[in-house]
PDB file of C-alpha atoms in Angstrom:
ATOM      1  CA  MET A   1     -20.060   1.853  -1.970  1.00 45.00           C
ATOM      2  CA  THR A   2     -19.936   4.032   0.711  1.00 48.00           C
ATOM      3  CA  ASP A   3     -20.964   2.267   3.618  1.00 50.00           C
ATOM      4  CA  VAL A   4     -18.238   2.236   6.840  1.00 44.00           C
ATOM      5  CA  GLY A   5     -16.616  -1.366   6.974  1.00 44.00           C
ATOM      6  CA  PRO A   6     -15.297  -3.414   9.522  1.00 44.00           C
ATOM      7  CA  THR A   7     -12.205  -1.584   9.570  1.00 45.00           C
ATOM      8  CA  GLY A   8     -13.393   1.917   9.632  1.00 49.00           C
ATOM      9  CA  LYS A   9     -12.983   2.760   5.994  1.00 50.00           C
ATOM     10  CA  ASP A  10     -15.193   3.121   2.987  1.00 53.00           C
ATOM     11  CA  CYS A  11     -16.816   0.499   1.340  1.00 52.00           C
ATOM     12  CA  GLY A  12     -20.478  -0.436   0.404  1.00 60.00           C
ATOM     13  CA  ARG A  13     -23.322  -3.002   0.170  1.00 61.00           C
ATOM     14  CA  ASP A  14     -21.968  -4.925   3.148  1.00 61.00           C
ATOM     15  CA  LEU A  15     -18.835  -5.815   1.426  1.00 72.00           C
ATOM     16  CA  ARG A  16     -15.405  -6.414   2.958  1.00 77.00           C
ATOM     17  CA  ILE A  17     -13.397  -4.657  -0.283  1.00 87.00           C
ATOM     18  CA  THR A  18     -12.892  -0.914   0.289  1.00 90.00           C
ATOM     19  CA  VAL A  19     -13.165   2.106  -1.969  1.00 90.00           C
ATOM     20  CA  ALA A  20      -9.171   2.471  -1.767  1.00 92.00           C
ATOM     21  CA  ASP A  21      -9.032  -1.305  -2.560  1.00 94.00           C
ATOM     22  CA  VAL A  22     -10.798  -0.928  -5.923  1.00 95.00           C
ATOM     23  CA  LEU A  23      -9.247   2.488  -6.715  1.00 96.00           C
ATOM     24  CA  GLY A  24      -5.864   0.737  -6.147  1.00 97.00           C
ATOM     25  CA  LEU A  25      -6.891  -1.978  -8.380  1.00 98.00           C
ATOM     26  CA  LEU A  26      -7.725   0.152 -11.272  1.00 98.00           C
ATOM     27  CA  SER A  27      -4.358   2.310 -11.029  1.00 97.00           C
ATOM     28  CA  ALA A  28      -2.716  -0.648 -11.165  1.00 98.00           C
ATOM     29  CA  GLY A  29      -4.112  -1.507 -14.618  1.00 98.00           C
ATOM     30  CA  GLN A  30      -6.133  -4.466 -13.726  1.00 98.00           C
ATOM     31  CA  SER A  31      -9.339  -4.239 -16.138  1.00 98.00           C
ATOM     32  CA  ARG A  32     -12.793  -4.224 -14.581  1.00 98.00           C
ATOM     33  CA  ASP A  33     -13.632  -7.442 -15.928  1.00 98.00           C
ATOM     34  CA  SER A  34      -9.947  -8.663 -14.332  1.00 98.00           C
ATOM     35  CA  ILE A  35     -11.308  -7.197 -10.854  1.00 97.00           C
ATOM     36  CA  LEU A  36     -15.138  -8.651 -11.355  1.00 97.00           C
ATOM     37  CA  GLU A  37     -13.818 -12.121 -11.966  1.00 98.00           C
ATOM     38  CA  ASP A  38     -11.360 -11.799  -8.556  1.00 96.00           C
ATOM     39  CA  TYR A  39     -14.242 -10.204  -6.345  1.00 94.00           C
ATOM     40  CA  PRO A  40     -17.296 -12.396  -7.841  1.00 93.00           C
ATOM     41  CA  TYR A  41     -19.208 -10.837  -5.331  1.00 91.00           C
ATOM     42  CA  LEU A  42     -19.031  -7.137  -7.098  1.00 93.00           C
ATOM     43  CA  GLU A  43     -20.765  -6.156  -9.589  1.00 94.00           C
ATOM     44  CA  GLU A  44     -20.191  -3.513 -12.355  1.00 95.00           C
ATOM     45  CA  ALA A  45     -22.666  -0.796 -10.718  1.00 93.00           C
ATOM     46  CA  ASP A  46     -19.971  -1.196  -7.658  1.00 93.00           C
ATOM     47  CA  ILE A  47     -16.937  -0.117  -9.879  1.00 94.00           C
ATOM     48  CA  ASP A  48     -18.853   2.934 -11.011  1.00 95.00           C
ATOM     49  CA  ALA A  49     -20.114   3.664  -7.607  1.00 91.00           C
ATOM     50  CA  VAL A  50     -16.516   3.414  -6.644  1.00 92.00           C
ATOM     51  CA  LEU A  51     -15.286   5.967  -9.602  1.00 94.00           C
ATOM     52  CA  THR A  52     -18.382   8.344  -8.796  1.00 92.00           C
ATOM     53  CA  TYR A  53     -17.691   8.495  -4.937  1.00 89.00           C
ATOM     54  CA  ALA A  54     -13.721   9.065  -5.708  1.00 91.00           C
ATOM     55  CA  ALA A  55     -14.481  12.202  -8.109  1.00 91.00           C
ATOM     56  CA  ARG A  56     -16.944  13.942  -5.435  1.00 88.00           C
ATOM     57  CA  GLN A  57     -14.269  13.172  -2.518  1.00 87.00           C
ATOM     58  CA  VAL A  58     -11.879  15.501  -4.637  1.00 87.00           C
ATOM     59  CA  ASP A  59     -14.327  17.428  -6.111  1.00 82.00           C
ATOM     60  CA  HIS A  60     -14.991  19.911  -3.567  1.00 77.00           C
ATOM     61  CA  PRO A  61     -13.634  23.409  -2.318  1.00 77.00           C
ATOM     62  CA  ILE A  62     -10.969  23.587   0.594  1.00 76.00           C
ATOM     63  CA  ILE A  63     -11.756  26.863   2.160  1.00 77.00           C
ATOM     64  CA  ALA A  64      -8.548  28.470   3.746  1.00 78.00           C
ATOM     65  CA  ALA A  65      -8.616  30.040   7.551  1.00 81.00           C
ATOM     66  CA  LYS A  66      -7.293  33.128   7.758  1.00 76.00           C
TER      67      LYS A  66
END
């Protein structure tokens, strides 16, 4: 789930929901089952991919220029 969608934001598998949208739903307390029910084109693997993508985005060193 890491393609760039029509809005220029990260999404995937030709889906219109963005990584940020899925993360926002999860962080707001919505369950995986609820998300899958509300967005029937999503699969469990898509939510897993969103979480993996987000973890990789925040887990890289930043080197400061001197």
